[in-house]
PDB file of C-alpha atoms in Angstrom:
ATOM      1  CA  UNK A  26     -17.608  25.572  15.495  1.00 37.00           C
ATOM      2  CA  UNK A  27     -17.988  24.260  12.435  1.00 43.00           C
ATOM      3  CA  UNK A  28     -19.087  20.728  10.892  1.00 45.00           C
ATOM      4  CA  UNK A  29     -16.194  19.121   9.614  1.00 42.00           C
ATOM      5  CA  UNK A  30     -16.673  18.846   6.246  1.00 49.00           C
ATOM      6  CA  UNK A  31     -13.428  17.953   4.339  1.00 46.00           C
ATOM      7  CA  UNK A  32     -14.404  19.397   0.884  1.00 54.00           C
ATOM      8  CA  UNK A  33     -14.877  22.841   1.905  1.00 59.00           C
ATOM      9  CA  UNK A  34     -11.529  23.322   2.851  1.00 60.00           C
ATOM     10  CA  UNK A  35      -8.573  23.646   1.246  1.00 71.00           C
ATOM     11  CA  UNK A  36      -6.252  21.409   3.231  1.00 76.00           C
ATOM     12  CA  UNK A  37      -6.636  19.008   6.292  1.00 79.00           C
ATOM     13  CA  UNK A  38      -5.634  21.446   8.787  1.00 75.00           C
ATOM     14  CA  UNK A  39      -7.947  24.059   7.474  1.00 78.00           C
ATOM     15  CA  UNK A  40     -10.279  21.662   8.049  1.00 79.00           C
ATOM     16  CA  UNK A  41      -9.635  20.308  11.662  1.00 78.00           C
ATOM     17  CA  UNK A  42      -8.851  23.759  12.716  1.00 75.00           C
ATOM     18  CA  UNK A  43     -12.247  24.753  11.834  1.00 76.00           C
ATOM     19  CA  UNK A  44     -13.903  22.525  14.580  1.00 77.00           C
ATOM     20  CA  UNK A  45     -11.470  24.304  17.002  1.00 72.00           C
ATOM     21  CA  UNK A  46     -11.963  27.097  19.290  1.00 73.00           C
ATOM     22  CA  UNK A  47     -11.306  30.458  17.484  1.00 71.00           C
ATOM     23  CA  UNK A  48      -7.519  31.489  17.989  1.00 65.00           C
ATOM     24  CA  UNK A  49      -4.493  32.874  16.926  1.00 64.00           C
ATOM     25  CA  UNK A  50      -2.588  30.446  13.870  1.00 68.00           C
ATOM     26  CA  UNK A  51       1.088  29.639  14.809  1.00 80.00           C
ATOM     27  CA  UNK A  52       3.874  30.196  11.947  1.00 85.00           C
ATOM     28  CA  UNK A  53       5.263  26.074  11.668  1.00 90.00           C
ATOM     29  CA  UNK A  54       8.346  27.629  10.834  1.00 89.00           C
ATOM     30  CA  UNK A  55       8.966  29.336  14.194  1.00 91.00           C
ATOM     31  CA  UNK A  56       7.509  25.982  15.853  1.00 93.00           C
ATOM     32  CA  UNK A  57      10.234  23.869  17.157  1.00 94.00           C
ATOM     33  CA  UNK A  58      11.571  20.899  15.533  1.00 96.00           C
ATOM     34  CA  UNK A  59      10.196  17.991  18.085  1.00 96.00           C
ATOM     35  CA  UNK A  60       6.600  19.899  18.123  1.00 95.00           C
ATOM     36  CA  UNK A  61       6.603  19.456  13.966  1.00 97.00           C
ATOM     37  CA  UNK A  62       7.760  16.139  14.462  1.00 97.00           C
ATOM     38  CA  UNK A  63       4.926  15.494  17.206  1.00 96.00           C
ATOM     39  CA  UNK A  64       2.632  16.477  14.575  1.00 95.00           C
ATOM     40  CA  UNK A  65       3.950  14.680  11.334  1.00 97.00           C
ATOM     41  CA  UNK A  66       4.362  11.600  13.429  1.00 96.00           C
ATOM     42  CA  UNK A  67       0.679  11.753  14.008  1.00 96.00           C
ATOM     43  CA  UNK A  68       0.074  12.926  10.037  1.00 95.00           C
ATOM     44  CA  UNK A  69       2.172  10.131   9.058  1.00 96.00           C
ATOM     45  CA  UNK A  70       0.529   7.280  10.705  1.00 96.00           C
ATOM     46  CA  UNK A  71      -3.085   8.902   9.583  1.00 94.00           C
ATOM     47  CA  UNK A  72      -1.531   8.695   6.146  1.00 94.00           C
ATOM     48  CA  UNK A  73      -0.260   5.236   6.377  1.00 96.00           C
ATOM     49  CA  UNK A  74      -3.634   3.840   7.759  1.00 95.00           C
ATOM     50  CA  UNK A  75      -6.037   5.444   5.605  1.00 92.00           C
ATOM     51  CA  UNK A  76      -3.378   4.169   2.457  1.00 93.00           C
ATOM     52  CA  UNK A  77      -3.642   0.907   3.855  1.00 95.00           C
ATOM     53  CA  UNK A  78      -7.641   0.706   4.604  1.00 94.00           C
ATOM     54  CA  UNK A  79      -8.021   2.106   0.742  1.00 93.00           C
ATOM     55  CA  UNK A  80      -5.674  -0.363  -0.784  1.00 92.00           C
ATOM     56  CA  UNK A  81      -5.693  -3.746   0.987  1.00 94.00           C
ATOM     57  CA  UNK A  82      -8.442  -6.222   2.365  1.00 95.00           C
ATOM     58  CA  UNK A  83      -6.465  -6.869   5.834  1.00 96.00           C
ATOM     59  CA  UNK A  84      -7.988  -7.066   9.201  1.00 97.00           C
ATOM     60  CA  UNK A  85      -7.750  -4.851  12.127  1.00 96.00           C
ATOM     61  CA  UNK A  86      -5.015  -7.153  12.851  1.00 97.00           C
ATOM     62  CA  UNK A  87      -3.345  -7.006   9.763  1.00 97.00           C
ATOM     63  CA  UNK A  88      -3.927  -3.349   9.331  1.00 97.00           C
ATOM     64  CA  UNK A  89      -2.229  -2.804  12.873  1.00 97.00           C
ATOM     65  CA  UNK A  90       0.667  -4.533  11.410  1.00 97.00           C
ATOM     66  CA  UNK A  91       1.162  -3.388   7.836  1.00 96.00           C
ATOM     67  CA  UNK A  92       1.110   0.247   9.442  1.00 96.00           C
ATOM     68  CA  UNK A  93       3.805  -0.616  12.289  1.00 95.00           C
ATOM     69  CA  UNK A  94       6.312  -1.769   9.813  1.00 95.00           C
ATOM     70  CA  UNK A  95       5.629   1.247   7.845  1.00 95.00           C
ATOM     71  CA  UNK A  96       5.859   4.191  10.699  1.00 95.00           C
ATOM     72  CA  UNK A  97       8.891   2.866  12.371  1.00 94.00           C
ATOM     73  CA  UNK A  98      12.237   4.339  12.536  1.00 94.00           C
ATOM     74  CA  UNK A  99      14.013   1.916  10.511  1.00 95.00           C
ATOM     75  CA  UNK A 100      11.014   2.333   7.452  1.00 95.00           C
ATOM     76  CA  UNK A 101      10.763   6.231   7.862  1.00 96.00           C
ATOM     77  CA  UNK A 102      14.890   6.483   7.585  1.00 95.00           C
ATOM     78  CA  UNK A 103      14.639   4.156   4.373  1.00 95.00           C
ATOM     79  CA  UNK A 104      11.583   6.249   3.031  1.00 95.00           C
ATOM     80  CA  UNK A 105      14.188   9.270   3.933  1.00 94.00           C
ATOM     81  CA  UNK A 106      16.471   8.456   1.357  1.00 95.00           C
ATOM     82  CA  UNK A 107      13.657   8.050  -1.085  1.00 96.00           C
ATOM     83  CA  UNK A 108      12.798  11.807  -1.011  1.00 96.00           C
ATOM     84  CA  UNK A 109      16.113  13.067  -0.128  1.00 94.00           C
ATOM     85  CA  UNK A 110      16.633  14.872  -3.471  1.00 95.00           C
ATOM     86  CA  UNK A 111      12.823  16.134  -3.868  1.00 96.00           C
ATOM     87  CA  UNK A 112      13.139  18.213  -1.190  1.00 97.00           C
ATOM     88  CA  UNK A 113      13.074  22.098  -1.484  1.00 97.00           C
ATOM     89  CA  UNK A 114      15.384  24.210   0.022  1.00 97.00           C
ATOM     90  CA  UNK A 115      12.958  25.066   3.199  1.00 97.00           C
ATOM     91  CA  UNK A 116      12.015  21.163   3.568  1.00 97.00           C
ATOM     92  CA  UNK A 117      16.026  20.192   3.693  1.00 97.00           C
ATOM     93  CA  UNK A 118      16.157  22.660   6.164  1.00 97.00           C
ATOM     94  CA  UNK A 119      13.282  22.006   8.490  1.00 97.00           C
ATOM     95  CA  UNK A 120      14.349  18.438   8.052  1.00 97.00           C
ATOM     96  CA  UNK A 121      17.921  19.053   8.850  1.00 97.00           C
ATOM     97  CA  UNK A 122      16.413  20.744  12.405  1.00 96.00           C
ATOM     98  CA  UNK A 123      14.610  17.825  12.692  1.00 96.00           C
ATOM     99  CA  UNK A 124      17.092  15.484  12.572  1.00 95.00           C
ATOM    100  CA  UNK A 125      19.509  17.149  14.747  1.00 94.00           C
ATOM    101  CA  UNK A 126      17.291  18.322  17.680  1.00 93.00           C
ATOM    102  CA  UNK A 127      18.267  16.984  20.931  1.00 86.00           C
ATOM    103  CA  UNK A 128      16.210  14.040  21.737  1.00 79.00           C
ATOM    104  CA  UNK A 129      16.046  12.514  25.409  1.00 78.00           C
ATOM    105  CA  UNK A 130      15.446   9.196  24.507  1.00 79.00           C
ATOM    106  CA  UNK A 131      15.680   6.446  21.726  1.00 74.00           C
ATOM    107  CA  UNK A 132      13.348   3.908  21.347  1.00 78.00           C
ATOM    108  CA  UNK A 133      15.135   0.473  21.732  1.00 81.00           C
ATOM    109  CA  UNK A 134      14.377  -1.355  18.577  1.00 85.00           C
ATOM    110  CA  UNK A 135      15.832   2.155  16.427  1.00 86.00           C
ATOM    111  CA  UNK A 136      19.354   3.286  15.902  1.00 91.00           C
ATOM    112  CA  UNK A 137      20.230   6.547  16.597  1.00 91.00           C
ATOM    113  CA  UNK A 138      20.704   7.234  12.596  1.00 93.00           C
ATOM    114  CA  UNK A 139      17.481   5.678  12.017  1.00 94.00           C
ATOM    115  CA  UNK A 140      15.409   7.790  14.712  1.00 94.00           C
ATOM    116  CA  UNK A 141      17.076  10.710  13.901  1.00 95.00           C
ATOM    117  CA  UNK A 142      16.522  10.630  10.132  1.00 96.00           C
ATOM    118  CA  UNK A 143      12.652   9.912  11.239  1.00 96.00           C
ATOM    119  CA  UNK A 144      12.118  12.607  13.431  1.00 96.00           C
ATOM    120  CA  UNK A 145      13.324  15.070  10.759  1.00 97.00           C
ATOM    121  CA  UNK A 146      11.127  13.364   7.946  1.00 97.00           C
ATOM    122  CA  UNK A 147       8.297  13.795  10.868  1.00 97.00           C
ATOM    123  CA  UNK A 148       9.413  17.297  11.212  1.00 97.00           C
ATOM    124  CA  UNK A 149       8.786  18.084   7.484  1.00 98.00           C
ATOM    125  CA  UNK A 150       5.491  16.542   7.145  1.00 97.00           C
ATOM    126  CA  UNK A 151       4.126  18.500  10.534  1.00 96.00           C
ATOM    127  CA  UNK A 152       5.623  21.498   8.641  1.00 96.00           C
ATOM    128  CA  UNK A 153       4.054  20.936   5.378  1.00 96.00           C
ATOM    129  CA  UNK A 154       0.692  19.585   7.058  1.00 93.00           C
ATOM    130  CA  UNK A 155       0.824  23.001   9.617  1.00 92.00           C
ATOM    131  CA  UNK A 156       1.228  24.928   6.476  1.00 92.00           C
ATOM    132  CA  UNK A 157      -1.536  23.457   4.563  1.00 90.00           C
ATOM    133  CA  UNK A 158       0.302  22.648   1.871  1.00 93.00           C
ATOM    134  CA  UNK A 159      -1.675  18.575   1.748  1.00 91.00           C
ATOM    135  CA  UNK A 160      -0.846  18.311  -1.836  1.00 93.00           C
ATOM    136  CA  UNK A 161       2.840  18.423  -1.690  1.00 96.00           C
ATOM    137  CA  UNK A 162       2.267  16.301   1.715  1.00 95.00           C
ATOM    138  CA  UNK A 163       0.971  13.576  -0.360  1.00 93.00           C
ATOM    139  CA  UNK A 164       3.677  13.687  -3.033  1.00 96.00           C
ATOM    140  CA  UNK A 165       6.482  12.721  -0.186  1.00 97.00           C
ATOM    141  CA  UNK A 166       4.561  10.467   1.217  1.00 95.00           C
ATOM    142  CA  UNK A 167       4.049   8.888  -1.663  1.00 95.00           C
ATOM    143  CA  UNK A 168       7.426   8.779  -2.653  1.00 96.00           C
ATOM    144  CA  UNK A 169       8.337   7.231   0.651  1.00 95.00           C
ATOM    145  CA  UNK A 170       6.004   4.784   0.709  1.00 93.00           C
ATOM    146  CA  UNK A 171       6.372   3.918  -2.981  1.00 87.00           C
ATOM    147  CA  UNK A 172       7.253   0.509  -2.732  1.00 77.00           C
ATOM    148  CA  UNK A 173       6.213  -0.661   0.332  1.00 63.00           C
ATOM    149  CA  UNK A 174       2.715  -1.823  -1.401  1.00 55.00           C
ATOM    150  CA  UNK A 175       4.658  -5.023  -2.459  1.00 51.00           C
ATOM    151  CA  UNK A 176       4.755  -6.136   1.183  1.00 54.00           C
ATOM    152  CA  UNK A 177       2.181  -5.869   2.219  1.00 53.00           C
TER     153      UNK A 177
END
C-alpha cells in the first residue's frame, strides 16, 4: 500500500484507493443509487467539515453544529434547487435514480420531498467522487453551499 499522499493523485478517490488492497474498480454508474448515496453522504459531510474548519474559528461544538444544519435533509433539498440547472445530462439522471429509489425509512425530522431530493443530491456526489471527477465535485458543492457562510 501506498502512503497517502494527496498531491500525487489526481482526485480523492485515487488517492484513498491507493492505501487499499489491490482490486478490481467498480463502474459508479452500474452502482446502485442508495450505495452512491452511501458514499456522497459521507463525501458531503467531509466537504462540509473541512469548509467549515478552513473558514470559521468555531469549536468542536460549534463545528458539530454548523455542519448538522448543513448535511440535513431539509439543507441538502434547498442546496438541490441551487444546482438544479448546472447539472449535466448524466448528473440529472443519476440524481433522478437517486431520488426515486425505494427507501425503507425516513428520518423523522425530514419530509419525504426533502429526503428524497437529498439522497439523489448524495447520489450525484458519490457518483462524481467514485468517478474522480473532485473538481466538478467541488463546483456543486459550492454552489449548494453558496450562501450558507452567512449563518454561520
Amino acid at each position: 500500500m501506498d502512503k497517502l499522499d494527496i498531491n500525487t493523485h489526481k482526485s480523492i478517490f485515487d488517492a484513498v484507493k491507493s492505501c487499499l488492497p489491490e482490486g478490481g474498480v467498480k463502474d459508479p454508474t452500474q452502482l446502485a443509487p442508495l450505495v452512491l448515496a452511501y458514499i456522497g453522504d459521507t463525501v458531503f459531510d467531509l466537504y462540509v467539515r473541512t469548509e467549515l474548519i478552513i473558514s470559521t474559528d468555531l469549536t468542536a461544538h460549534g463545528l458539530h453544529v454548523a455542519a448538522a444544519k448543513r448535511v440535513c435533509a431539509a439543507a441538502q433539498a434547498k442546496g438541490c434547487k441551487k444546482i438544479a440547472g448546472l447539472l449535466t445530462d448524466d448528473e440529472a439522471a443519476v440524481f433522478r435514480r437517486g431520488r426515486n429509489a425505494h427507501m425503507g425509512t425516513v428520518p423523522k425530522n425530514a419530509s419525504i420531498a426533502d429526503y428524497r431530493a437529498a439522497t439523489g443530491v448524495e447520489a450525484v456526489i458519490g457518483w462524481l467522487y467514485l468517478k474522480g471527477e473532485d473538481e466538478r465535485m467541488g463546483e456543486l458543492m459550492r454552489a449548494m453551499l453558496e450562501d450558507d457562510d452567512e449563518q454561520i
